[in-house]
Amino acid sequence: MADEPTLGEVVRRLEAIHADLKEDLREYGARLDSKVSIERYELERRAADDVHRQVLERITAIETARQREKEQQQQAQQRVEDRRRADRRLAFTALIAPVLLLLLQAYLSAKGASS
């Protein structure tokens, strides 16, 4: 009978086990409180996905606007070059061509007069 615990010792051990279980349950409760529910996680993930999508849309819009601006600049530069070519043609036809014709007539008259 010496190996068997006394009733008081059994009660003390049960009370210690009960206190340990109580403490473990409090600890598990605190851990569960710190966990995020799957519904909240999904909501937060969707919100983050929406933010990423909006950022990508803004980036795409900015890139599109820059591309349009670049094309407009190229078109404006092409118009300027076309105007310069037209001005050169106009200068040739309005100024240089009549002078050349006058010189040709003078040359032909001089040649015709000398014959």
PDB file of C-alpha atoms in Angstrom:
ATOM      1  CA  MET A   1       0.000   0.000   0.000  1.00  0.00           C
ATOM      2  CA  ALA A   2       2.954   2.256   0.245  1.00  0.00           C
ATOM      3  CA  ASP A   3       3.055   2.622  -3.550  1.00  0.00           C
ATOM      4  CA  GLU A   4      -0.502   3.908  -3.783  1.00  0.00           C
ATOM      5  CA  PRO A   5      -1.038   7.691  -3.482  1.00  0.00           C
ATOM      6  CA  THR A   6      -3.174   9.059  -0.729  1.00  0.00           C
ATOM      7  CA  LEU A   7      -6.480  10.684  -1.403  1.00  0.00           C
ATOM      8  CA  GLY A   8      -5.087  14.141  -0.617  1.00  0.00           C
ATOM      9  CA  GLU A   9      -2.207  13.612  -3.047  1.00  0.00           C
ATOM     10  CA  VAL A  10      -4.637  12.565  -5.792  1.00  0.00           C
ATOM     11  CA  VAL A  11      -6.710  15.693  -5.159  1.00  0.00           C
ATOM     12  CA  ARG A  12      -3.595  17.905  -5.310  1.00  0.00           C
ATOM     13  CA  ARG A  13      -2.517  16.285  -8.572  1.00  0.00           C
ATOM     14  CA  LEU A  14      -5.992  16.680 -10.062  1.00  0.00           C
ATOM     15  CA  GLU A  15      -6.035  20.350  -9.016  1.00  0.00           C
ATOM     16  CA  ALA A  16      -2.601  20.874 -10.650  1.00  0.00           C
ATOM     17  CA  ILE A  17      -3.777  19.158 -13.810  1.00  0.00           C
ATOM     18  CA  HIS A  18      -6.948  21.260 -13.738  1.00  0.00           C
ATOM     19  CA  ALA A  19      -4.894  24.481 -13.366  1.00  0.00           C
ATOM     20  CA  ASP A  20      -2.577  23.406 -16.207  1.00  0.00           C
ATOM     21  CA  LEU A  21      -5.552  22.641 -18.436  1.00  0.00           C
ATOM     22  CA  LYS A  22      -7.120  25.967 -17.571  1.00  0.00           C
ATOM     23  CA  GLU A  23      -3.894  27.793 -18.459  1.00  0.00           C
ATOM     24  CA  ASP A  24      -3.520  25.813 -21.702  1.00  0.00           C
ATOM     25  CA  LEU A  25      -7.094  26.614 -22.680  1.00  0.00           C
ATOM     26  CA  ARG A  26      -6.495  30.344 -22.070  1.00  0.00           C
ATOM     27  CA  GLU A  27      -3.352  30.144 -24.203  1.00  0.00           C
ATOM     28  CA  TYR A  28      -5.211  28.377 -27.024  1.00  0.00           C
ATOM     29  CA  GLY A  29      -7.975  30.967 -26.823  1.00  0.00           C
ATOM     30  CA  ALA A  30      -5.449  33.780 -27.155  1.00  0.00           C
ATOM     31  CA  ARG A  31      -3.897  32.044 -30.163  1.00  0.00           C
ATOM     32  CA  LEU A  32      -7.285  31.643 -31.805  1.00  0.00           C
ATOM     33  CA  ASP A  33      -8.096  35.293 -31.187  1.00  0.00           C
ATOM     34  CA  SER A  34      -4.946  36.301 -33.019  1.00  0.00           C
ATOM     35  CA  LYS A  35      -5.824  34.188 -36.075  1.00  0.00           C
ATOM     36  CA  VAL A  36      -7.623  35.794 -39.011  1.00  0.00           C
ATOM     37  CA  SER A  37     -10.815  34.261 -40.252  1.00  0.00           C
ATOM     38  CA  ILE A  38     -10.859  32.975 -43.818  1.00  0.00           C
ATOM     39  CA  GLU A  39     -13.666  35.395 -44.723  1.00  0.00           C
ATOM     40  CA  ARG A  40     -11.662  38.385 -43.556  1.00  0.00           C
ATOM     41  CA  TYR A  41      -8.572  37.107 -45.332  1.00  0.00           C
ATOM     42  CA  GLU A  42     -10.535  36.765 -48.575  1.00  0.00           C
ATOM     43  CA  LEU A  43     -11.952  40.283 -48.204  1.00  0.00           C
ATOM     44  CA  GLU A  44      -8.506  41.756 -47.594  1.00  0.00           C
ATOM     45  CA  ARG A  45      -7.032  39.805 -50.505  1.00  0.00           C
ATOM     46  CA  ARG A  46      -9.813  41.008 -52.830  1.00  0.00           C
ATOM     47  CA  ALA A  47      -9.261  44.586 -51.681  1.00  0.00           C
ATOM     48  CA  ALA A  48      -5.525  44.260 -52.365  1.00  0.00           C
ATOM     49  CA  ASP A  49      -6.280  42.734 -55.783  1.00  0.00           C
ATOM     50  CA  ASP A  50      -8.596  45.655 -56.560  1.00  0.00           C
ATOM     51  CA  VAL A  51      -5.879  48.132 -55.598  1.00  0.00           C
ATOM     52  CA  HIS A  52      -3.368  46.323 -57.817  1.00  0.00           C
ATOM     53  CA  ARG A  53      -5.837  46.273 -60.701  1.00  0.00           C
ATOM     54  CA  GLN A  54      -6.505  50.000 -60.312  1.00  0.00           C
ATOM     55  CA  VAL A  55      -2.776  50.744 -60.270  1.00  0.00           C
ATOM     56  CA  LEU A  56      -2.283  48.672 -63.420  1.00  0.00           C
ATOM     57  CA  GLU A  57      -5.172  50.493 -65.109  1.00  0.00           C
ATOM     58  CA  ARG A  58      -3.636  53.862 -64.211  1.00  0.00           C
ATOM     59  CA  ILE A  59      -0.245  52.771 -65.516  1.00  0.00           C
ATOM     60  CA  THR A  60      -1.851  51.604 -68.756  1.00  0.00           C
ATOM     61  CA  ALA A  61      -3.726  54.895 -69.088  1.00  0.00           C
ATOM     62  CA  ILE A  62      -0.533  56.883 -68.499  1.00  0.00           C
ATOM     63  CA  GLU A  63       1.377  54.809 -71.048  1.00  0.00           C
ATOM     64  CA  THR A  64      -1.422  55.246 -73.579  1.00  0.00           C
ATOM     65  CA  ALA A  65      -1.484  59.001 -73.002  1.00  0.00           C
ATOM     66  CA  ARG A  66       2.289  59.212 -73.416  1.00  0.00           C
ATOM     67  CA  GLN A  67       2.112  57.214 -76.629  1.00  0.00           C
ATOM     68  CA  ARG A  68      -0.618  59.504 -77.997  1.00  0.00           C
ATOM     69  CA  GLU A  69       1.425  62.561 -77.025  1.00  0.00           C
ATOM     70  CA  LYS A  70       4.478  61.138 -78.773  1.00  0.00           C
ATOM     71  CA  GLU A  71       2.441  60.443 -81.920  1.00  0.00           C
ATOM     72  CA  GLN A  72       1.014  63.973 -81.835  1.00  0.00           C
ATOM     73  CA  GLN A  73       4.523  65.409 -81.520  1.00  0.00           C
ATOM     74  CA  GLN A  74       5.659  63.333 -84.482  1.00  0.00           C
ATOM     75  CA  GLN A  75       2.664  64.495 -86.514  1.00  0.00           C
ATOM     76  CA  ALA A  76       3.346  68.125 -85.595  1.00  0.00           C
ATOM     77  CA  GLN A  77       7.004  67.733 -86.579  1.00  0.00           C
ATOM     78  CA  GLN A  78       5.943  66.161 -89.886  1.00  0.00           C
ATOM     79  CA  ARG A  79       3.582  69.103 -90.532  1.00  0.00           C
ATOM     80  CA  VAL A  80       6.430  71.562 -89.873  1.00  0.00           C
ATOM     81  CA  GLU A  81       8.692  69.689 -92.272  1.00  0.00           C
ATOM     82  CA  ASP A  82       5.939  69.625 -94.908  1.00  0.00           C
ATOM     83  CA  ARG A  83       5.476  73.400 -94.531  1.00  0.00           C
ATOM     84  CA  ARG A  84       9.231  73.951 -94.963  1.00  0.00           C
ATOM     85  CA  ARG A  85       9.230  71.878 -98.145  1.00  0.00           C
ATOM     86  CA  ALA A  86       6.212  73.799 -99.447  1.00  0.00           C
ATOM     87  CA  ASP A  87       7.903  77.106 -98.600  1.00  0.00           C
ATOM     88  CA  ARG A  88      11.045  76.030-100.469  1.00  0.00           C
ATOM     89  CA  ARG A  89       8.980  75.078-103.507  1.00  0.00           C
ATOM     90  CA  LEU A  90       7.117  78.368-103.333  1.00  0.00           C
ATOM     91  CA  ALA A  91      10.370  80.311-103.073  1.00  0.00           C
ATOM     92  CA  PHE A  92      11.741  78.478-106.088  1.00  0.00           C
ATOM     93  CA  THR A  93       8.659  78.956-108.223  1.00  0.00           C
ATOM     94  CA  ALA A  94       7.978  82.534-107.134  1.00  0.00           C
ATOM     95  CA  LEU A  95      11.505  83.951-107.099  1.00  0.00           C
ATOM     96  CA  ILE A  96      14.112  81.799-108.728  1.00  0.00           C
ATOM     97  CA  ALA A  97      12.157  80.448-111.704  1.00  0.00           C
ATOM     98  CA  PRO A  98      11.174  83.905-113.044  1.00  0.00           C
ATOM     99  CA  VAL A  99      14.763  85.110-112.717  1.00  0.00           C
ATOM    100  CA  LEU A 100      16.019  82.047-114.598  1.00  0.00           C
ATOM    101  CA  LEU A 101      13.402  82.590-117.307  1.00  0.00           C
ATOM    102  CA  LEU A 102      14.438  86.231-117.614  1.00  0.00           C
ATOM    103  CA  LEU A 103      18.093  85.242-117.921  1.00  0.00           C
ATOM    104  CA  LEU A 104      17.193  82.604-120.514  1.00  0.00           C
ATOM    105  CA  GLN A 105      15.250  85.157-122.546  1.00  0.00           C
ATOM    106  CA  ALA A 106      18.119  87.587-122.340  1.00  0.00           C
ATOM    107  CA  TYR A 107      20.548  84.909-123.446  1.00  0.00           C
ATOM    108  CA  LEU A 108      18.326  83.853-126.329  1.00  0.00           C
ATOM    109  CA  SER A 109      17.774  87.456-127.373  1.00  0.00           C
ATOM    110  CA  ALA A 110      21.494  88.116-127.269  1.00  0.00           C
ATOM    111  CA  LYS A 111      22.213  84.997-129.251  1.00  0.00           C
ATOM    112  CA  GLY A 112      19.435  85.782-131.727  1.00  0.00           C
ATOM    113  CA  ALA A 113      20.614  89.353-132.132  1.00  0.00           C
ATOM    114  CA  SER A 114      24.168  88.289-132.740  1.00  0.00           C
ATOM    115  CA  SER A 115      23.272  85.886-135.547  1.00  0.00           C
TER     116      SER A 115
END
